[in-house]
Tab-separated table of N, CA and C in Angstrom:
chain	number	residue	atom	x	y	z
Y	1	UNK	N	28.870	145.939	39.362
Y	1	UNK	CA	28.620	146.024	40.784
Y	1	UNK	C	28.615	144.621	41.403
Y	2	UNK	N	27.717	143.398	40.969
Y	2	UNK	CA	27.866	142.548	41.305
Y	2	UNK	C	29.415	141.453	41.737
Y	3	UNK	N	30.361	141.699	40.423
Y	3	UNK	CA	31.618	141.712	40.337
Y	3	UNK	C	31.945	142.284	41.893
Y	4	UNK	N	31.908	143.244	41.814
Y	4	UNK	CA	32.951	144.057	42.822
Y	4	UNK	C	32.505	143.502	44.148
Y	5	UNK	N	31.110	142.863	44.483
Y	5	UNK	CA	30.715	142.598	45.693
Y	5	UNK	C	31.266	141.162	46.066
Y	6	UNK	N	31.422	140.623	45.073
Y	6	UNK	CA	31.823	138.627	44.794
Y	6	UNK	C	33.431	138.859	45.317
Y	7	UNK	N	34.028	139.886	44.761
Y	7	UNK	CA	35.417	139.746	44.650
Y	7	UNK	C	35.851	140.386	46.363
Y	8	UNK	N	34.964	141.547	47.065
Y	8	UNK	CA	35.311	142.024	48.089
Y	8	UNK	C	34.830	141.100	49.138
Y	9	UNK	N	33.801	140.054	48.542
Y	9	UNK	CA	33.358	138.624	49.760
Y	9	UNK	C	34.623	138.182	49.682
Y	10	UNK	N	35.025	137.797	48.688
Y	10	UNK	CA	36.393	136.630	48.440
Y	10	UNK	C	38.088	137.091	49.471
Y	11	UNK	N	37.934	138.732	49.423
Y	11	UNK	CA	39.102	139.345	49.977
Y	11	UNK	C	38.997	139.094	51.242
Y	12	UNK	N	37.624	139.613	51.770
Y	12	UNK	CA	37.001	139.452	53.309
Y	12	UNK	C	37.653	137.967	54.115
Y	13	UNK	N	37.282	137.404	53.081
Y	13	UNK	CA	37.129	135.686	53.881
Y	13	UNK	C	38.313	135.465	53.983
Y	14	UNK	N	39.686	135.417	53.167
Y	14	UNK	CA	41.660	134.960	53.164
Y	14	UNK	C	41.150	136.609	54.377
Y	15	UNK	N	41.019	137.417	54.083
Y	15	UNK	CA	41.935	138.591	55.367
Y	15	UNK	C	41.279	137.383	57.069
Y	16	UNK	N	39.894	137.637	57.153
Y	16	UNK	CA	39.724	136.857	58.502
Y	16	UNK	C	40.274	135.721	58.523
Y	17	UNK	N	40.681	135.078	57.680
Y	17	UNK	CA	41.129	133.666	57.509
Y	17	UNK	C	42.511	134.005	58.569
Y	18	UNK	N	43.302	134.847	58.255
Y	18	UNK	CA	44.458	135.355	59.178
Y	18	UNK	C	45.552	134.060	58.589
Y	19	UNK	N	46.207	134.015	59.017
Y	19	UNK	CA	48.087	133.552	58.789
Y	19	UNK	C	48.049	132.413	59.119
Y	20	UNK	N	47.166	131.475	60.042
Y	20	UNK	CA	47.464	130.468	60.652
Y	20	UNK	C	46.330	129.278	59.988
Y	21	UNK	N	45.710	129.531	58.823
Y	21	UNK	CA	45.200	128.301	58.494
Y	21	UNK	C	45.530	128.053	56.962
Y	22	UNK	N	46.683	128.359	56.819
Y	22	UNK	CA	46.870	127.439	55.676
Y	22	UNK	C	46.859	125.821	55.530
Y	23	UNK	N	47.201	125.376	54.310
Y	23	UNK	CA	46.604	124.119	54.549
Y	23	UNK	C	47.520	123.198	54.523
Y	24	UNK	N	47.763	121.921	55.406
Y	24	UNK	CA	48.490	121.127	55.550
Y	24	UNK	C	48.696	120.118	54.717
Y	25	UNK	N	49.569	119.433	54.673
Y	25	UNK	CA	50.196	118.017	53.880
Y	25	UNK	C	50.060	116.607	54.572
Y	26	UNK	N	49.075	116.632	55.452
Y	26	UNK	CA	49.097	115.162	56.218
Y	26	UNK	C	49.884	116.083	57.865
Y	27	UNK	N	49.812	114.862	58.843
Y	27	UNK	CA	50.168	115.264	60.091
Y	27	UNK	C	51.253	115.749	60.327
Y	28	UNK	N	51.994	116.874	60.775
Y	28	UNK	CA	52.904	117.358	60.895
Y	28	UNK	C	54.662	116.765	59.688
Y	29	UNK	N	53.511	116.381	58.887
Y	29	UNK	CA	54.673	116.097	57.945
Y	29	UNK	C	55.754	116.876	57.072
Y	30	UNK	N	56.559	117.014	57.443
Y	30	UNK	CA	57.885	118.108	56.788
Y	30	UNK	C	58.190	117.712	55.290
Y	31	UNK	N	58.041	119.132	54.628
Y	31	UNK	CA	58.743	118.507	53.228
Y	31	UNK	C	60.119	118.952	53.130
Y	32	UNK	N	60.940	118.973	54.560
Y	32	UNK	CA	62.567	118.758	54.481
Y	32	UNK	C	63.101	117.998	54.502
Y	33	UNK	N	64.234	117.787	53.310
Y	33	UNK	CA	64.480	116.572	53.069
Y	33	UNK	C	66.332	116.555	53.399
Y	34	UNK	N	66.630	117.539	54.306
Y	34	UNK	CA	67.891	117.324	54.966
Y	34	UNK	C	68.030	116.124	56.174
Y	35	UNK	N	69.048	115.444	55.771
Y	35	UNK	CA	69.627	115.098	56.771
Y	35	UNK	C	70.219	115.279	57.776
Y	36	UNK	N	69.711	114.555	59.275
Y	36	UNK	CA	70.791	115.028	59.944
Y	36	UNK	C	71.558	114.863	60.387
Y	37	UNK	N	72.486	115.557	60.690
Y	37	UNK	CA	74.357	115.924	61.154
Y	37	UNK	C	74.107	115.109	62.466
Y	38	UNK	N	75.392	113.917	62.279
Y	38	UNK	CA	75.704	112.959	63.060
Y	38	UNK	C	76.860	113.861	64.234
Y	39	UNK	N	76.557	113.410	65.348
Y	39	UNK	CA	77.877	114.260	66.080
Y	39	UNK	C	78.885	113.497	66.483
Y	40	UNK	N	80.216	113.709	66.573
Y	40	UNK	CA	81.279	112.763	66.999
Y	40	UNK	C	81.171	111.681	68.102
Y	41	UNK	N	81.726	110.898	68.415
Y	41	UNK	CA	81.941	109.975	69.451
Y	41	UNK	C	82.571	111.069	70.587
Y	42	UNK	N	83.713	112.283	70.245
Y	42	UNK	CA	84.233	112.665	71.167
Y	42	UNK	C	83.012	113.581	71.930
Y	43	UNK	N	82.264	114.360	70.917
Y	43	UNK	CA	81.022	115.322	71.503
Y	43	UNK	C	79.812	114.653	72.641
Y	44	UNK	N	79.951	112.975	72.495
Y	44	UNK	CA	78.778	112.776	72.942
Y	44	UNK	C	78.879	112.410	74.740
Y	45	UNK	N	80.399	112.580	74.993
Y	45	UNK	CA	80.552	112.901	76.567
Y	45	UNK	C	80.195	114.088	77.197
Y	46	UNK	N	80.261	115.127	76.395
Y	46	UNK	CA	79.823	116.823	77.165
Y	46	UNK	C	78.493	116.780	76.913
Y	47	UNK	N	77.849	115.705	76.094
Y	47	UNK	CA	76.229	116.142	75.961
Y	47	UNK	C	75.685	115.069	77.125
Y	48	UNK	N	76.393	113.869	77.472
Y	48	UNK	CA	75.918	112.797	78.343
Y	48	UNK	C	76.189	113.356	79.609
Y	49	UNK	N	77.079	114.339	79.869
Y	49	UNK	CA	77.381	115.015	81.027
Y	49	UNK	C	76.481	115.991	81.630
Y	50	UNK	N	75.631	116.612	80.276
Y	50	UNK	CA	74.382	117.660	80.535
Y	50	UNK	C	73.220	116.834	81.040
Y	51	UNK	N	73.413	115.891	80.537
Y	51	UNK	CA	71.714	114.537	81.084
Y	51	UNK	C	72.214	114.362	81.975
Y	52	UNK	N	73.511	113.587	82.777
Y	52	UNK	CA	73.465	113.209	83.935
Y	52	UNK	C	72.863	114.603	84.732
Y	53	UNK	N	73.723	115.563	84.685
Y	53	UNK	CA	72.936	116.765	85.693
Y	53	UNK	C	71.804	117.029	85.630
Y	54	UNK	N	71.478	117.139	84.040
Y	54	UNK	CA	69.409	117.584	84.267
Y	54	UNK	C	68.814	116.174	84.847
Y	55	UNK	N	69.250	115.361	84.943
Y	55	UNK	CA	68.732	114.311	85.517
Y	55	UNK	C	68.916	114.053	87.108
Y	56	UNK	N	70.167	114.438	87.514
Y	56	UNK	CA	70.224	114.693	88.994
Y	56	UNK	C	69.460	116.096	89.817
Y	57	UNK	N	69.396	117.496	88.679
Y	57	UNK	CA	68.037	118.454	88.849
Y	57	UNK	C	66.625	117.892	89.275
Y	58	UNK	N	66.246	116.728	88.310
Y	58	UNK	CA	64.796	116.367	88.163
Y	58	UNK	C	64.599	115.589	88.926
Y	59	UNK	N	65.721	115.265	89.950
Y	59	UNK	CA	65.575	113.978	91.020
Y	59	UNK	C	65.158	112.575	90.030
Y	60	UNK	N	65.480	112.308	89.412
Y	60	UNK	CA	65.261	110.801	88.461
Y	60	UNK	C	66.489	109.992	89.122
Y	61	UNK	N	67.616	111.086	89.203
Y	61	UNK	CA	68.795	109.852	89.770
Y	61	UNK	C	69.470	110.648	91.068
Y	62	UNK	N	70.160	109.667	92.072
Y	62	UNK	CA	70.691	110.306	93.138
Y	62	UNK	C	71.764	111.615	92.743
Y	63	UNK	N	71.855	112.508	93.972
Y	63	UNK	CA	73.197	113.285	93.612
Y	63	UNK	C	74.157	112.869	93.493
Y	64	UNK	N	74.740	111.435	94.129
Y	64	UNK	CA	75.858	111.323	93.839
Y	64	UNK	C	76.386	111.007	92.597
Y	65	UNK	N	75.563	111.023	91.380
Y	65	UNK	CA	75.898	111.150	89.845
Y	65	UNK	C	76.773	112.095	89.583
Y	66	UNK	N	76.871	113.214	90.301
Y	66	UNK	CA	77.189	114.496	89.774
Y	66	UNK	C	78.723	113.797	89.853
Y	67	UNK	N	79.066	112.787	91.338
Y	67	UNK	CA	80.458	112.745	90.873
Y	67	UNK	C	81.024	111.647	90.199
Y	68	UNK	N	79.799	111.290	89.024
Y	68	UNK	CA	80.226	109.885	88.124
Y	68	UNK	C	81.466	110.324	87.480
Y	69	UNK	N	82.322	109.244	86.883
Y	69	UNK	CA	83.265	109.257	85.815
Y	69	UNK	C	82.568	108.684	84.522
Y	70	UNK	N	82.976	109.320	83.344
Y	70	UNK	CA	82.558	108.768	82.124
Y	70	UNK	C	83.611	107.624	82.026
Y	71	UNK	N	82.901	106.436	81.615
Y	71	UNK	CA	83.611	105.467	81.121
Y	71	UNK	C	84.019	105.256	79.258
Y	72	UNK	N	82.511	105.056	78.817
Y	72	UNK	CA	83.128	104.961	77.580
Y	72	UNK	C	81.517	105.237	76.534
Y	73	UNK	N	81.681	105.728	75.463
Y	73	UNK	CA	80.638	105.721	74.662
Y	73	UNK	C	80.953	104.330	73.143
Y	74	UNK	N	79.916	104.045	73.144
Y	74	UNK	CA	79.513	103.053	71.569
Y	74	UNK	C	78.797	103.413	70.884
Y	75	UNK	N	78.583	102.834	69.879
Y	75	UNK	CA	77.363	102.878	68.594
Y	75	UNK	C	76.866	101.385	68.625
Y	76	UNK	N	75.308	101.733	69.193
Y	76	UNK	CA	74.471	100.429	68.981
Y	76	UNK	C	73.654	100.447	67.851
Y	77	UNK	N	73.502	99.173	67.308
Y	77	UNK	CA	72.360	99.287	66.278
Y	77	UNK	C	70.633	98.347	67.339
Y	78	UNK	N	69.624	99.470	66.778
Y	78	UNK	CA	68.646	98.825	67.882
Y	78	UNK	C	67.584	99.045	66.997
Y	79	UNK	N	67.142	97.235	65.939
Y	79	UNK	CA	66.539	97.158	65.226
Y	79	UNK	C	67.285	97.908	64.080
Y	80	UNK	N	66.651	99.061	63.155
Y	80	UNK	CA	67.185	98.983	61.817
Y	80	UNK	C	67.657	100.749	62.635
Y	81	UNK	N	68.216	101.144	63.768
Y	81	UNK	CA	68.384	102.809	64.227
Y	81	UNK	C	69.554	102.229	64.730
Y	82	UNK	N	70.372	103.529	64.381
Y	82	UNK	CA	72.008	103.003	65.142
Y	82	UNK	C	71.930	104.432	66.443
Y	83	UNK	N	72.235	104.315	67.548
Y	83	UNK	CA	72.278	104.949	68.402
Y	83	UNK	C	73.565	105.042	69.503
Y	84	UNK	N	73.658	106.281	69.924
Y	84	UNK	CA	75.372	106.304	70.486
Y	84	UNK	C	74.493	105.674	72.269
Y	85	UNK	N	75.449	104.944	72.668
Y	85	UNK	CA	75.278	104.643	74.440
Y	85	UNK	C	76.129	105.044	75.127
Y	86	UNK	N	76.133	105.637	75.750
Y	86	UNK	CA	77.075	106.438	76.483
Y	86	UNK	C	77.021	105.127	78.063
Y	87	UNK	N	78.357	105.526	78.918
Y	87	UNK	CA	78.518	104.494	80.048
Y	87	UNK	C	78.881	105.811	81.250
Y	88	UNK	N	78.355	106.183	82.373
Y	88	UNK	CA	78.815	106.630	83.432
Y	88	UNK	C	78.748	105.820	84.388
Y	89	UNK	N	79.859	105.555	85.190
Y	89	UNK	CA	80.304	104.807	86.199
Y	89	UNK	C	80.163	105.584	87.578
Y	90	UNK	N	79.148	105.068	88.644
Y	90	UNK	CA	79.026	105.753	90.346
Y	90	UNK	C	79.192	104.685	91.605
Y	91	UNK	N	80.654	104.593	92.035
Y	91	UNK	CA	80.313	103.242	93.061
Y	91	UNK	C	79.409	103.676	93.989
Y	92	UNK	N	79.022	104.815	94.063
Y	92	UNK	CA	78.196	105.118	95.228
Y	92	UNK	C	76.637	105.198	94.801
Y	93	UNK	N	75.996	104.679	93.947
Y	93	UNK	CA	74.993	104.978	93.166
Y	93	UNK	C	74.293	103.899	93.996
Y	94	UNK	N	73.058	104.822	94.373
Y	94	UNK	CA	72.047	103.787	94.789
Y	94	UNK	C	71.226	102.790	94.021
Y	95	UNK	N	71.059	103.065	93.303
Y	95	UNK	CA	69.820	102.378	91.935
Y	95	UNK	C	70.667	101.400	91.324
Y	96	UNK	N	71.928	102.006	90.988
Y	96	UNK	CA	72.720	101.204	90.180
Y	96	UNK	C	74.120	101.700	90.431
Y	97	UNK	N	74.962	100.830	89.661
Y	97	UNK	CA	76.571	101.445	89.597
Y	97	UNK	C	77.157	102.534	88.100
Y	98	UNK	N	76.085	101.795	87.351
Y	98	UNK	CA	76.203	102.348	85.726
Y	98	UNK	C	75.125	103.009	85.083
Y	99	UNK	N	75.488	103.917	84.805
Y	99	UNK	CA	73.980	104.810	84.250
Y	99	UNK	C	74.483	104.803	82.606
Y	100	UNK	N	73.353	104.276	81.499
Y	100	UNK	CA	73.393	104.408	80.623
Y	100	UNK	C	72.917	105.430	80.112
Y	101	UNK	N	73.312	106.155	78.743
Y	101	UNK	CA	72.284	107.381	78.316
Y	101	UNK	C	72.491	107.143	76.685
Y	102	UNK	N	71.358	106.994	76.136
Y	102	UNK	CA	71.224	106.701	74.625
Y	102	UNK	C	70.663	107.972	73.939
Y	103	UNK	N	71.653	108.252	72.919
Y	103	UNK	CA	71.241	109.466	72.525
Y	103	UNK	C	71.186	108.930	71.133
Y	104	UNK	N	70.395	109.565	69.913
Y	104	UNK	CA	70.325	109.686	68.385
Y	104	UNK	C	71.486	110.213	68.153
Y	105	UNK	N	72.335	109.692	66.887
Y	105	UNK	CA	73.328	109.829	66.095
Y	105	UNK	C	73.733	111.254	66.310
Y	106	UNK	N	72.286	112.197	66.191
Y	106	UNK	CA	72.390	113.856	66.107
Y	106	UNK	C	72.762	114.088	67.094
Y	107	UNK	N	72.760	113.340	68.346
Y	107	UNK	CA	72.794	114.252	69.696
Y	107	UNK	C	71.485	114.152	70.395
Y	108	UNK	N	69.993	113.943	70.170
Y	108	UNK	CA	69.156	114.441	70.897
Y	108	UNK	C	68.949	112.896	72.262
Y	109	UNK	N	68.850	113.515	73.113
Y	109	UNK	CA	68.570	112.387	73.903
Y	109	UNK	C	67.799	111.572	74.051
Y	110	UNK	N	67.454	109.918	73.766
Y	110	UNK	CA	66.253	108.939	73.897
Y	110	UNK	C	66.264	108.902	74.798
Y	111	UNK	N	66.934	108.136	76.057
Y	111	UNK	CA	66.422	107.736	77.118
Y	111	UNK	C	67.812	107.580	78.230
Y	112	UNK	N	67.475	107.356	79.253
Y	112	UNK	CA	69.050	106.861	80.159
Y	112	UNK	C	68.424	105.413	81.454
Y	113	UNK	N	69.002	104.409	81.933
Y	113	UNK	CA	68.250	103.262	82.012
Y	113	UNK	C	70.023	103.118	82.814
Y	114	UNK	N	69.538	102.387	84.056
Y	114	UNK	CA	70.460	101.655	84.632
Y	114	UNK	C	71.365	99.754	83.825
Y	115	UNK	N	70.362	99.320	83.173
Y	115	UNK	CA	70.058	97.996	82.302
Y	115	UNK	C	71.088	98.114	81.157
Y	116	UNK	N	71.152	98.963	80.276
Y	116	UNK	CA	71.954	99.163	79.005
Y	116	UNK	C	71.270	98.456	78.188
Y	117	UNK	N	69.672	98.179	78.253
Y	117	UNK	CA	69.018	97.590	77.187
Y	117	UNK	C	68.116	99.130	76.787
């Protein structure tokens, strides 16, 4: 009897415990160890083309972005991270003439900066 009461405490406590407290490895630390998929030089104009617009949405930059021309994308190295910079060209741009947009190798977007630093 005693048995059976120890073992139905033990079941009790993992069932309320529920799904969401298992136990972690340090702060959101992943034990995936894939790399990730670099995207072309040609891909990273249709993705710099989606920032200029969500960026002319969010009011960060004038509308007249919408009718930038892409000039040209590179690969910077910044410190020991290599990152693609994309170049859109607006003679009508108030802030600036050149809008930079730095995205990660993968595609995800860091930042966009009139400066190109």
């Amino acid at each position: 009897m005693k048995y059976i009461l120890v073992f139905l405490s033990l079941v009790s406590l993992k069932v309320m415990a529920g799904p969401g407290h298992e136990h972690s490895h340090g702060k959101g630390h992943s034990h995936s160890h894939e790399k990730s998929v670099s995207i072309s030089k040609e891909q990273t104009q249709a993705i710099g083309r989606y920032h200029v617009e969500r960026l002319v949405k969010a009011k960060k930059i004038d509308k007249s972005w919408l009718d930038s021309s892409y000039e040209k994308t590179i690969q910077k190295t910044f410190g020991k991270r290599k990152e693609w910079v994309l170049t859109f060209v607006n003679d009508k741009g108030i802030k600036g003439k050149k809008l930079y947009i730095f995205l990660k190798l993968s595609g995800e977007f860091i930042a966009a900066n009139f400066s190109g630093k």
